[in-house]
Coordinates of C-alpha atoms and ligand atoms in Angstrom, one line a residue:
M1 CA 0.0 0.0 0.0
R2 CA 0.9 3.6 -0.4
I3 CA 0.9 5.1 3.1
L4 CA 1.4 8.8 3.9
F5 CA 2.7 9.6 7.3
L6 CA 1.4 12.9 8.6
T7 CA 3.4 13.8 11.6
H8 CA 4.6 16.7 13.7
S9 CA 8.2 15.4 13.4
F10 CA 9.9 12.2 12.4
N11 CA 10.3 11.2 16.0
S12 CA 11.2 7.9 17.5
L13 CA 7.7 6.5 17.1
A14 CA 7.3 7.7 13.5
Q15 CA 10.7 6.2 12.7
R16 CA 9.9 2.9 14.2
L17 CA 6.6 2.7 12.4
Y18 CA 8.3 3.7 9.1
I19 CA 10.7 0.8 9.6
E20 CA 8.0 -1.7 10.3
L21 CA 5.8 -0.7 7.4
A22 CA 8.6 -0.4 4.9
R23 CA 9.8 -3.9 6.0
R24 CA 6.4 -5.3 5.2
G25 CA 6.6 -4.0 1.6
H26 CA 4.5 -0.8 2.0
E27 CA 5.7 2.4 0.3
V28 CA 5.8 5.2 2.9
S29 CA 6.2 8.9 2.4
I30 CA 6.4 11.4 5.2
E31 CA 4.9 14.9 5.5
F32 CA 5.3 17.2 8.4
D33 CA 2.2 18.7 9.8
I34 CA 3.0 22.3 9.0
N35 CA -0.3 23.7 7.9
D36 CA -3.5 22.5 6.2
A37 CA -2.3 23.6 2.7
V38 CA 0.9 21.5 3.0
T39 CA -1.1 18.5 4.2
A40 CA -3.6 18.9 1.4
Q41 CA -0.9 19.2 -1.2
A42 CA 0.9 16.1 0.1
V43 CA -2.3 14.1 -0.2
E44 CA -2.9 15.4 -3.7
L45 CA 0.6 14.5 -4.8
Y46 CA 0.8 11.1 -3.3
H47 CA -2.7 9.7 -3.7
P48 CA -2.2 7.5 -0.6
D49 CA -4.2 4.4 0.1
L50 CA -4.1 5.2 3.8
I51 CA -2.9 8.1 6.0
V52 CA -1.2 7.4 9.3
A53 CA -0.6 10.1 11.9
P54 CA 1.9 8.7 14.4
F55 CA 2.5 12.0 16.3
L56 CA 0.2 15.0 15.7
K57 CA -0.4 18.2 17.6
R58 CA -3.2 19.5 15.4
A59 CA -6.4 18.2 13.9
I60 CA -6.3 16.7 10.4
P61 CA -8.1 19.0 7.9
E62 CA -11.6 18.0 7.2
A63 CA -11.1 17.9 3.4
V64 CA -8.4 15.2 4.1
W65 CA -10.2 12.9 6.6
R66 CA -13.5 13.1 4.7
N67 CA -11.9 11.6 1.6
H68 CA -9.2 9.3 3.1
V69 CA -9.1 6.9 5.9
C70 CA -6.7 8.5 8.4
F71 CA -5.3 6.4 11.3
V72 CA -4.4 8.5 14.4
V73 CA -2.1 6.9 16.9
H74 CA -3.3 8.1 20.3
P75 CA -1.1 7.3 23.3
G76 CA -4.0 6.4 25.5
I77 CA -6.5 3.7 26.3
V78 CA -9.8 3.3 24.5
G79 CA -12.0 6.3 25.3
D80 CA -9.1 8.5 26.4
R81 CA -9.4 11.8 24.6
G82 CA -7.4 15.0 24.7
P83 CA -3.7 16.1 24.8
S84 CA -1.3 15.1 27.6
A85 CA -2.7 11.5 27.6
L86 CA 0.5 9.9 29.0
D87 CA 1.1 12.8 31.4
W88 CA -2.3 12.3 33.1
A89 CA -1.8 8.5 33.2
I90 CA 1.4 9.0 35.2
M91 CA 0.0 11.7 37.4
R92 CA -3.0 9.5 38.2
D93 CA -0.7 6.5 38.9
C94 CA -2.6 4.3 36.5
A95 CA -1.6 0.7 36.7
E96 CA -2.3 0.0 33.1
W97 CA -2.2 2.2 30.0
G98 CA -2.4 1.8 26.2
V99 CA -2.3 3.0 22.7
T100 CA -5.4 3.3 20.5
V101 CA -5.5 3.6 16.7
L102 CA -8.6 5.6 15.8
Q103 CA -9.9 7.0 12.6
A104 CA -9.7 10.8 12.3
S105 CA -13.1 12.5 12.3
G106 CA -14.7 15.8 13.2
E107 CA -14.1 15.4 16.9
M108 CA -10.5 15.1 18.2
D109 CA -9.7 11.5 19.4
A110 CA -13.4 10.5 19.1
G111 CA -13.3 8.6 15.8
D112 CA -14.0 4.9 15.2
I113 CA -11.5 2.6 16.8
W114 CA -9.5 0.2 14.6
A115 CA -7.2 -1.3 17.2
A116 CA -6.0 -0.9 20.8
E117 CA -3.1 -2.4 22.8
A118 CA -2.5 -2.2 26.5
F119 CA 0.6 -2.3 28.7
P120 CA 1.4 -2.3 32.4
M121 CA 2.8 1.0 33.7
R122 CA 6.0 1.5 35.6
L123 CA 7.2 4.4 37.7
A124 CA 9.4 6.0 35.0
K125 CA 9.9 9.1 33.0
K126 CA 7.2 9.9 30.4
S127 CA 10.0 10.0 27.7
S128 CA 11.1 6.5 28.7
L129 CA 7.5 5.1 28.7
Y130 CA 6.9 6.7 25.3
R131 CA 10.1 5.3 23.8
N132 CA 9.5 1.8 25.1
E133 CA 6.0 0.7 26.1
V134 CA 4.1 3.2 23.9
V135 CA 6.3 2.6 20.8
E136 CA 5.9 -1.2 21.2
A137 CA 2.2 -1.0 21.7
A138 CA 1.8 1.5 18.8
V139 CA 3.6 -0.9 16.5
R140 CA 1.3 -3.8 17.5
A141 CA -1.8 -1.7 17.2
V142 CA -1.0 -0.1 13.8
L143 CA -0.1 -3.5 12.4
V144 CA -3.4 -5.0 13.6
A145 CA -5.3 -1.9 12.3
L146 CA -3.6 -2.2 8.9
E147 CA -4.4 -5.8 8.5
R148 CA -8.1 -5.1 9.4
F149 CA -8.1 -2.2 6.9
Q150 CA -6.6 -4.4 4.1
S151 CA -9.1 -7.1 4.8
G152 CA -11.8 -4.7 3.5
N153 CA -14.5 -6.2 5.7
F154 CA -13.6 -4.9 9.2
K155 CA -16.0 -2.4 10.7
P156 CA -14.2 -0.3 13.3
M157 CA -15.9 0.2 16.7
S158 CA -17.5 3.5 17.4
L159 CA -16.7 5.2 20.7
D160 CA -19.4 4.3 23.2
Y161 CA -18.9 5.3 26.8
S162 CA -21.7 3.1 28.0
R163 CA -19.5 0.0 27.3
H164 CA -17.9 -1.5 30.4
D165 CA -14.6 -1.9 28.6
V166 CA -14.3 1.7 27.6
L167 CA -12.4 3.1 30.6
G168 CA -10.9 6.3 29.1
R169 CA -12.4 9.7 29.4
L170 CA -12.0 13.1 27.9
H171 CA -9.5 15.1 29.9
A172 CA -8.4 18.8 29.8
P173 CA -4.9 19.6 28.7
I174 CA -2.6 19.4 31.7
K175 CA -1.4 22.8 33.0
Q176 CA 1.7 23.8 35.0
A177 CA -0.6 24.4 38.0
D178 CA -1.5 20.7 37.9
R179 CA 2.1 19.7 37.8
A180 CA 3.4 22.2 40.5
I181 CA 5.4 20.7 43.3
D182 CA 4.5 21.7 46.8
W183 CA 7.8 20.8 48.6
S184 CA 6.2 21.3 52.0
R185 CA 3.6 18.6 51.3
D186 CA 4.7 16.3 48.5
D187 CA 6.6 13.2 49.4
T188 CA 9.4 11.8 47.3
R189 CA 7.1 9.6 45.2
T190 CA 4.8 12.5 44.4
V191 CA 7.7 14.7 43.4
L192 CA 9.1 12.0 41.2
R193 CA 5.7 11.3 39.6
K194 CA 5.2 15.0 38.8
I195 CA 8.6 15.4 37.2
H196 CA 8.4 12.0 35.4
A197 CA 5.0 13.0 34.0
A198 CA 6.6 16.1 32.4
D199 CA 9.8 14.5 31.3
G200 CA 11.1 15.1 27.9
F201 CA 8.6 17.9 27.5
P202 CA 7.6 20.4 29.0
G203 CA 9.2 19.8 32.4
V204 CA 7.9 21.1 35.8
L205 CA 8.1 24.8 36.5
D206 CA 9.8 25.5 39.8
A207 CA 11.9 28.2 41.5
L208 CA 15.6 27.6 42.1
C209 CA 18.3 30.0 43.2
G210 CA 16.0 33.0 42.5
E211 CA 15.0 32.0 39.0
I212 CA 12.3 29.9 37.4
Y213 CA 13.3 26.7 35.7
Y214 CA 11.7 23.6 34.1
L215 CA 12.8 20.5 36.0
F216 CA 13.6 17.2 34.1
D217 CA 15.4 13.9 34.6
A218 CA 14.6 12.9 38.2
C219 CA 15.4 9.9 40.4
A220 CA 15.2 9.2 44.1
D221 CA 18.1 9.0 46.5
G222 CA 18.0 6.3 49.1
T223 CA 20.3 7.9 51.7
L224 CA 20.8 11.7 51.4
R225 CA 18.6 13.9 53.6
G226 CA 18.2 17.6 54.2
S227 CA 16.4 19.7 56.8
Q228 CA 14.5 22.0 54.4
P229 CA 12.4 20.3 51.6
G230 CA 13.4 21.8 48.3
E231 CA 16.9 22.9 49.3
I232 CA 19.8 21.7 47.2
I233 CA 21.9 19.4 49.4
A234 CA 24.4 17.8 46.9
Q235 CA 25.7 17.8 43.4
R236 CA 27.2 15.0 41.3
N237 CA 28.1 14.7 37.6
G238 CA 25.8 17.5 36.4
A239 CA 22.9 16.7 38.6
I240 CA 21.6 18.4 41.8
C241 CA 20.0 16.7 44.8
R242 CA 17.1 18.3 46.6
A243 CA 15.7 17.4 49.9
T244 CA 12.1 16.2 50.1
L245 CA 9.8 15.7 53.1
D246 CA 10.8 12.1 53.4
G247 CA 14.1 11.7 51.5
A248 CA 15.7 13.4 48.5
V249 CA 15.5 13.5 44.7
W250 CA 18.2 14.1 42.1
I251 CA 17.4 16.4 39.2
G252 CA 19.6 15.9 36.2
H253 CA 18.5 18.7 33.8
L254 CA 17.0 22.2 33.9
K255 CA 15.7 24.6 31.4
R256 CA 15.5 28.3 32.4
K257 CA 12.1 29.9 31.8
S258 CA 12.7 33.1 29.9
E259 CA 10.3 35.3 28.0
S260 CA 13.1 37.4 26.4
E261 CA 15.5 34.8 25.0
P262 CA 15.4 31.2 23.8
A263 CA 16.4 28.6 26.5
L264 CA 17.7 25.1 26.2
K265 CA 17.8 22.1 28.4
L266 CA 21.1 21.7 30.2
P267 CA 22.7 19.5 32.9
A268 CA 21.5 21.1 36.2
T269 CA 24.9 22.1 37.5
L270 CA 25.7 23.8 34.2
A271 CA 22.5 25.7 34.3
L272 CA 23.0 26.9 37.9
Q273 CA 26.8 27.2 37.9
E274 CA 27.9 29.8 40.5
H275 CA 24.9 29.2 42.7
L276 CA 26.3 25.9 43.6
A277 CA 29.6 27.0 45.1
D278 CA 28.6 25.9 48.6
V279 CA 26.8 22.7 47.6
P280 CA 28.9 19.6 48.4
E281 CA 30.0 17.3 45.6
T282 CA 29.2 13.7 46.5
Q283 CA 31.2 11.5 44.1
L284 CA 30.4 7.9 43.5
D285 CA 33.0 5.5 42.2
P286 CA 31.5 3.6 39.1
F287 CA 33.1 0.4 40.6
S288 CA 31.6 0.7 44.0
A289 CA 28.9 -1.8 44.8
S290 CA 25.3 -0.8 44.3
T291 CA 24.2 1.6 47.0
G292 CA 20.5 1.6 46.3
E293 CA 18.6 4.4 44.6
T294 CA 20.8 7.3 43.5
H295 CA 21.9 9.3 40.5
R296 CA 24.6 7.3 38.7
D297 CA 25.4 7.7 35.0
I298 CA 28.3 5.3 34.8
W299 CA 28.6 2.0 36.7
F300 CA 30.2 -1.3 36.5
E301 CA 29.0 -4.8 37.5
Q302 CA 30.9 -8.0 37.3
K303 CA 29.6 -11.5 37.0
N304 CA 31.4 -14.7 36.0
N305 CA 34.3 -13.2 34.2
V306 CA 32.1 -10.7 32.5
G307 CA 32.2 -7.0 33.2
Y308 CA 29.1 -4.9 32.4
L309 CA 29.8 -1.2 31.9
H310 CA 26.7 0.9 32.0
F311 CA 26.5 4.5 30.7
A312 CA 23.0 5.9 31.0
F313 CA 23.4 9.5 29.8
Y314 CA 20.2 11.5 29.5
N315 CA 19.0 11.4 25.9
G316 CA 22.1 9.5 24.9
A317 CA 24.0 12.8 24.6
M318 CA 27.7 12.6 25.6
S319 CA 29.5 15.7 26.7
S320 CA 33.3 16.0 26.7
A321 CA 33.3 15.4 30.4
Q322 CA 31.1 12.3 30.1
C323 CA 33.2 10.9 27.3
E324 CA 36.3 11.4 29.4
R325 CA 34.8 9.8 32.5
L326 CA 33.6 6.9 30.5
R327 CA 36.9 6.4 28.9
V328 CA 38.6 6.4 32.3
A329 CA 36.0 3.9 33.6
Y330 CA 36.4 1.7 30.5
L331 CA 40.2 1.6 30.9
A332 CA 39.8 0.7 34.5
A333 CA 37.3 -2.1 33.5
T334 CA 40.0 -3.5 31.2
Q335 CA 42.3 -3.8 34.3
R336 CA 39.7 -6.0 36.1
N337 CA 39.8 -9.7 36.1
V338 CA 37.3 -10.1 33.3
R339 CA 37.5 -11.8 29.9
V340 CA 34.6 -10.0 28.3
I341 CA 33.4 -6.4 28.6
V342 CA 29.8 -5.6 27.7
L343 CA 29.2 -2.0 26.9
M344 CA 25.6 -1.5 28.1
G345 CA 24.7 2.1 27.2
G346 CA 21.5 3.1 29.0
A347 CA 18.1 1.6 29.2
D348 CA 16.6 4.2 26.9
F349 CA 19.5 5.1 24.6
W350 CA 22.8 3.6 23.7
S351 CA 24.3 6.9 22.5
N352 CA 23.4 9.8 20.3
G353 CA 27.0 11.1 20.0
I354 CA 28.3 14.5 21.0
H355 CA 26.3 16.6 23.4
L356 CA 24.8 19.3 21.2
N357 CA 23.1 21.2 24.1
C358 CA 26.4 21.5 26.1
I359 CA 28.1 22.6 22.9
E360 CA 25.5 25.3 22.2
A361 CA 25.9 26.6 25.8
A362 CA 29.7 26.8 25.6
A363 CA 31.5 30.2 25.3
S364 CA 32.8 28.9 21.9
P365 CA 30.6 26.2 20.4
A366 CA 33.2 25.6 17.7
D367 CA 35.9 24.9 20.3
E368 CA 33.6 22.8 22.4
S369 CA 32.5 20.8 19.3
W370 CA 36.2 20.1 18.6
R371 CA 36.8 19.1 22.2
N372 CA 33.7 16.9 22.3
I373 CA 34.5 15.0 19.1
N374 CA 38.0 14.4 20.2
T375 CA 36.9 13.0 23.5
M376 CA 34.4 10.8 21.6
N377 CA 37.3 9.7 19.4
D378 CA 39.6 8.9 22.4
L379 CA 36.8 6.7 23.8
T380 CA 36.1 5.0 20.5
R381 CA 39.8 4.3 20.1
A382 CA 40.2 2.9 23.6
I383 CA 37.5 0.4 22.8
A384 CA 38.7 -0.5 19.3
T385 CA 42.3 -1.1 20.4
T386 CA 41.5 -3.2 23.5
G387 CA 43.7 -6.2 23.3
S388 CA 43.1 -7.7 26.7
Q389 CA 39.4 -8.6 26.4
L390 CA 36.7 -9.3 24.0
T391 CA 34.0 -6.6 23.9
I392 CA 30.3 -6.5 23.2
A393 CA 28.1 -3.5 22.5
A394 CA 24.6 -4.3 23.9
L395 CA 22.1 -1.8 22.5
Q396 CA 19.1 -1.7 24.8
G397 CA 18.0 1.6 23.3
N398 CA 18.4 3.6 20.1
A399 CA 21.6 4.9 18.7
G400 CA 22.2 7.9 16.5
A401 CA 25.1 9.5 14.6
G402 CA 28.4 9.1 16.4
G403 CA 26.7 6.8 18.9
V404 CA 26.2 4.2 16.3
F405 CA 29.8 4.2 15.3
L406 CA 30.9 4.1 18.9
S407 CA 29.1 0.8 19.2
L408 CA 30.9 -0.5 16.1
A409 CA 34.2 -0.2 17.9
A410 CA 33.2 -3.3 20.0
D411 CA 34.0 -6.8 18.6
H412 CA 30.4 -7.8 18.7
V413 CA 27.3 -5.7 18.4
Y414 CA 23.8 -6.8 19.5
A415 CA 20.6 -4.9 19.7
R416 CA 17.2 -5.3 21.3
E417 CA 14.6 -6.0 18.6
G418 CA 13.0 -2.6 18.6
V419 CA 16.2 -0.6 18.4
V420 CA 16.4 2.1 15.7
F421 CA 19.8 3.1 14.3
N422 CA 20.5 6.4 12.6
P423 CA 24.0 5.8 11.2
H424 CA 24.5 9.2 9.7
Y425 CA 25.5 12.7 10.6
K426 CA 24.5 14.6 7.4
G427 CA 21.1 15.8 8.8
M428 CA 23.1 17.9 11.3
G429 CA 24.0 20.6 8.8
N430 CA 26.1 18.3 6.6
L431 CA 28.3 17.3 9.5
Y432 CA 31.0 14.9 8.2
G433 CA 31.4 13.0 11.5
S434 CA 34.3 11.2 13.1
E435 CA 34.5 8.4 15.7
Y436 CA 36.6 6.5 13.1
W437 CA 33.4 5.8 11.1
T438 CA 35.4 5.7 7.9
Y439 CA 37.2 2.7 9.3
L440 CA 34.4 1.1 11.4
L441 CA 31.5 1.3 9.1
P442 CA 32.9 -0.1 5.7
R443 CA 34.6 -3.0 7.5
R444 CA 31.1 -4.1 8.6
V445 CA 28.9 -3.2 5.6
G446 CA 31.2 -2.5 2.7
E447 CA 32.0 0.7 1.0
D448 CA 28.9 1.0 -1.1
K449 CA 26.5 0.4 1.7
A450 CA 28.4 2.8 3.9
V451 CA 27.8 5.6 1.3
T452 CA 24.1 4.7 1.0
L453 CA 23.6 4.7 4.8
T454 CA 25.4 8.0 5.5
Q455 CA 23.9 9.8 2.5
N456 CA 20.3 8.6 2.6
R457 CA 19.9 9.6 6.3
L458 CA 17.1 7.1 6.9
P459 CA 16.5 5.2 10.1
V460 CA 17.4 1.5 10.1
G461 CA 15.7 -1.2 12.2
A462 CA 17.5 -3.9 14.0
A463 CA 16.5 -6.6 11.5
E464 CA 17.8 -4.6 8.6
A465 CA 20.9 -3.7 10.4
H466 CA 21.6 -7.3 11.0
E467 CA 20.9 -8.3 7.3
M468 CA 23.5 -5.7 6.1
G469 CA 26.1 -6.8 8.7
L470 CA 25.9 -3.6 10.7
I471 CA 25.2 -5.7 13.8
D472 CA 25.7 -9.3 14.7
G473 CA 22.2 -10.1 16.0
Y474 CA 19.0 -8.8 17.5
F475 CA 16.6 -10.3 20.0
G476 CA 14.2 -9.6 22.9
T477 CA 11.2 -7.5 22.5
D478 CA 11.6 -6.3 26.1
R479 CA 14.8 -5.3 28.0
K480 CA 14.6 -8.2 30.4
D481 CA 14.7 -10.8 27.6
F482 CA 17.4 -8.9 25.8
L483 CA 19.6 -8.6 28.9
A484 CA 19.2 -12.3 29.8
K485 CA 20.4 -13.3 26.3
I486 CA 23.3 -10.8 26.3
A487 CA 24.5 -12.3 29.6
Q488 CA 24.2 -15.7 28.1
I489 CA 26.3 -14.7 25.0
A490 CA 28.9 -12.8 27.1
E491 CA 29.3 -15.7 29.5
G492 CA 29.4 -18.2 26.7
L493 CA 32.3 -16.2 25.1
A494 CA 34.2 -15.8 28.4
A495 CA 33.9 -19.6 29.1
S496 CA 34.6 -20.7 25.5
P497 CA 37.6 -23.0 24.9
D498 CA 38.2 -20.8 21.8
Y499 CA 38.6 -17.7 23.9
P500 CA 42.4 -17.5 23.6
V501 CA 42.2 -18.0 19.8
L502 CA 39.4 -15.4 19.4
L503 CA 41.5 -12.9 21.4
H504 CA 44.6 -13.7 19.4
E505 CA 42.7 -13.3 16.1
K506 CA 41.2 -10.0 17.2
G507 CA 44.7 -8.7 18.0
A508 CA 46.1 -10.0 14.7
R509 CA 43.3 -8.3 12.7
R510 CA 43.8 -5.0 14.5
E511 CA 47.5 -5.2 13.7
R512 CA 46.8 -6.0 10.0
D513 CA 44.4 -3.2 9.8
E514 CA 46.8 -0.8 11.4
Q515 CA 49.5 -1.7 8.9
E516 CA 47.1 -1.1 6.1
K517 CA 46.1 2.2 7.4
P518 CA 46.7 3.5 10.9
L519 CA 43.8 4.6 13.0
D520 CA 45.5 8.0 13.4
A521 CA 45.2 8.5 9.6
Y522 CA 41.4 7.8 9.6
R523 CA 41.1 10.2 12.5
A524 CA 43.2 12.9 10.9
E525 CA 41.2 12.7 7.7
E526 CA 37.8 12.8 9.4
L527 CA 38.9 15.7 11.7
Q528 CA 40.0 17.7 8.7
H529 CA 36.4 17.7 7.5
M530 CA 35.1 18.4 10.9
K531 CA 37.4 21.4 11.3
L532 CA 35.7 22.8 8.2
N533 CA 32.3 22.0 9.7
F534 CA 33.2 23.7 13.0
Y535 CA 35.5 26.6 11.9
G536 CA 34.9 27.0 8.1
F537 CA 32.9 29.5 6.1
D538 CA 29.8 27.3 5.8
P539 CA 27.8 27.8 9.0
S540 CA 25.3 24.9 8.3
Y541 CA 26.3 22.8 11.2
H542 CA 26.0 25.7 13.7
V543 CA 22.6 26.6 12.2
A544 CA 21.4 23.0 12.3
R545 CA 22.6 22.6 15.9
Y546 CA 20.9 25.8 16.9
N547 CA 17.6 24.7 15.4
F548 CA 17.9 21.2 16.9
V549 CA 18.6 22.3 20.5
Y550 CA 16.1 25.2 20.5
K551 CA 13.5 23.0 18.8
I552 CA 12.8 25.4 16.0
P553 CA 9.8 23.9 14.1
H554 CA 10.6 22.5 10.6
A555 CA 9.7 24.7 7.7
W556 CA 9.3 21.7 5.4
A557 CA 9.8 17.9 5.4
P558 CA 13.1 17.2 3.8
L559 CA 13.0 15.6 0.4
Y560 CA 14.6 12.3 1.5
L561 CA 11.5 11.7 3.7
A562 CA 8.8 13.4 1.5
R563 CA 9.0 11.1 -1.4
H564 CA 5.7 12.5 -2.8
R565 CA 7.5 15.8 -3.4
G566 CA 9.7 14.0 -6.0
I567 CA 6.5 13.0 -7.8
T568 CA 5.9 15.5 -10.6
S569 CA 2.5 14.5 -12.0
Ligands
COA1 N1 22.8 16.1 21.9 C1 21.9 16.6 22.7 N2 20.6 16.2 22.8 C2 20.3 15.2 22.0 C3 21.2 14.6 21.1 C4 22.5 15.1 21.1 N3 23.5 14.5 20.3 N4 20.6 13.6 20.4 C5 19.3 13.6 20.9 N5 19.1 14.6 21.8 C6 17.9 14.9 22.6 C7 16.9 15.6 21.7 O1 17.1 17.0 21.8 C8 15.6 15.2 22.5 O2 15.5 16.0 23.6 P1 14.2 16.2 24.5 O3 13.2 15.3 24.0 O4 14.6 15.8 25.9 O5 13.9 17.6 24.4 C9 15.9 13.8 22.9 O6 17.3 13.7 22.9 C10 15.4 12.8 22.0 O7 15.7 13.1 20.7 P2 14.7 13.1 19.5 O8 15.3 13.8 18.4 O9 13.4 13.5 20.0 O10 14.7 11.5 19.3 P3 14.4 10.7 18.1 O11 14.4 9.3 18.5 O12 13.1 11.3 17.5 O13 15.6 11.0 17.0 C11 17.9 11.1 16.4 C12 16.8 10.4 17.2 C13 19.3 10.4 16.8 C14 17.7 11.0 14.9 C15 18.0 12.6 16.8 O14 17.9 12.7 18.2 C16 19.2 13.3 16.3 O15 19.3 13.6 15.1 N6 20.2 13.6 17.3 C17 21.4 14.3 16.9 C18 22.5 13.3 16.6 C19 23.7 14.1 16.2 O16 23.7 14.7 15.2 N7 24.7 14.0 17.0 C20 25.9 14.8 16.8 C21 26.9 14.2 15.9 S1 27.7 12.8 16.7

């Protein structure tokens, strides 16, 4: 079928649906929901059999939904209507939530229902629930709805609140007043729930050090305590810890509220800077045993000759300081008595490369870009040149740009089934990229495919990534299954009688490759291009980064996504 995606942006859900539908032989073109005229023109050019709206903020124009079946993916259970669906589900502590595929009609979210899928909720950030449970349920629901649509004889169910199984209701958009934290009354769990329900976007408005900020990225602390709820009692690796009535919460990221100038999300300590002079730093060694709930972005676990190095950086963005800390931790891991090191990334993201927000906030974004890419390169190199262990990259979450190539530095790369790869930099203002990608990518997929992947700028699913040799395998629809299988593979390698041979072969291959072309040469060539991106006359990268971090709305869907714009008839 010819399917037109009408979406606010090509976000993680739209990317995943694109992958799933294209894989099943459908032809998919993407249009951004910019205004009614653009939508109408896209429909006219493409003549779609079906329109799917994975992520919409506005209603579909009447002229479109009256003449075409439009599936709207709503992140709520049957009967749930209105914006902020997931926000309310978290705020209300719902035990179960879901995704409904309904047909666009005159009333927002009240159209006929084609499919619905449920999932159990967990106490987690909205962004995490969206990228995991919602995405998986949406894929299942859209595939069912599509099958029903293709059958030609399915009659979708009209919304009927008198049915006992229709549990959702119309709700008002959530306001900051609903989200507000009352530090003198809210316990830790309530504070967490409020910040989680706003995570990703828009954050919870709150006063800090005499200014108003949006709060993001919260987790509880099991031991720290303060006398005054709301006061900042500690700082660690970019995060601040605030006392609550009955404990403490870490807040990783802040965005200043400003009417006069654009603001961006930053690590909390970077946003507050001089205000934290008297706040104690409470460091935590990545190798210390688990100390219960706390803020920890890098940690190491060891089990049966296998070391698991976790790096759960918010949004997968890796600043210069984080790359450096991770490199130090990685090198320390190689000194441990382990035969295999598994690079775990985080639960939500593996890595999205250099930290564009920290770069934007630096006094010289060009200098900080340079510093950040060099720290990424140092880390990638440390992994690629490890002679003492076999290494596995275990991608629980998505990877983009330099983050993909970082994973290829490991000897084996495995991904959870639903992981989406974006192995390209070009969308960021024609960025050339580094992380030794010119060495790491062709050795896995060949020169031609490397060109296609980096130029086409399309997302790649785990199955396709495996077929082309980008990764060695994919499994596990959920994290638990994925992690169990990873542990099995890692322990199998560590215990294998072939281990010494495998380690020797790895060293020999690295030596051969080095003789053919030294890693330094790849790096120097890539960085020459990057120097032009950062310091040259063409400002495209700086403009693209600005638009990305300040979330400037798209003016049009790029041609590589909007296939219909290449249709001339
Ligand atoms: N630096 C800083 N923030 C980043 C980031 C990066 N490299 N990559 C992603 N993010 C942030 C986004 O701003 C967004 O923030 P928010 O939702 O908290 O406001 C969040 O991570 C999720 O990203 P989003 O773009 O919504 O996710 P997606 O799944 O829709 O798209 C990518 C994934 C990888 C295609 C997209 O995030 C991207 O292009 N990232 C930039 C990659 C890059 O160019 N890195 C630099 C070169 S190495």
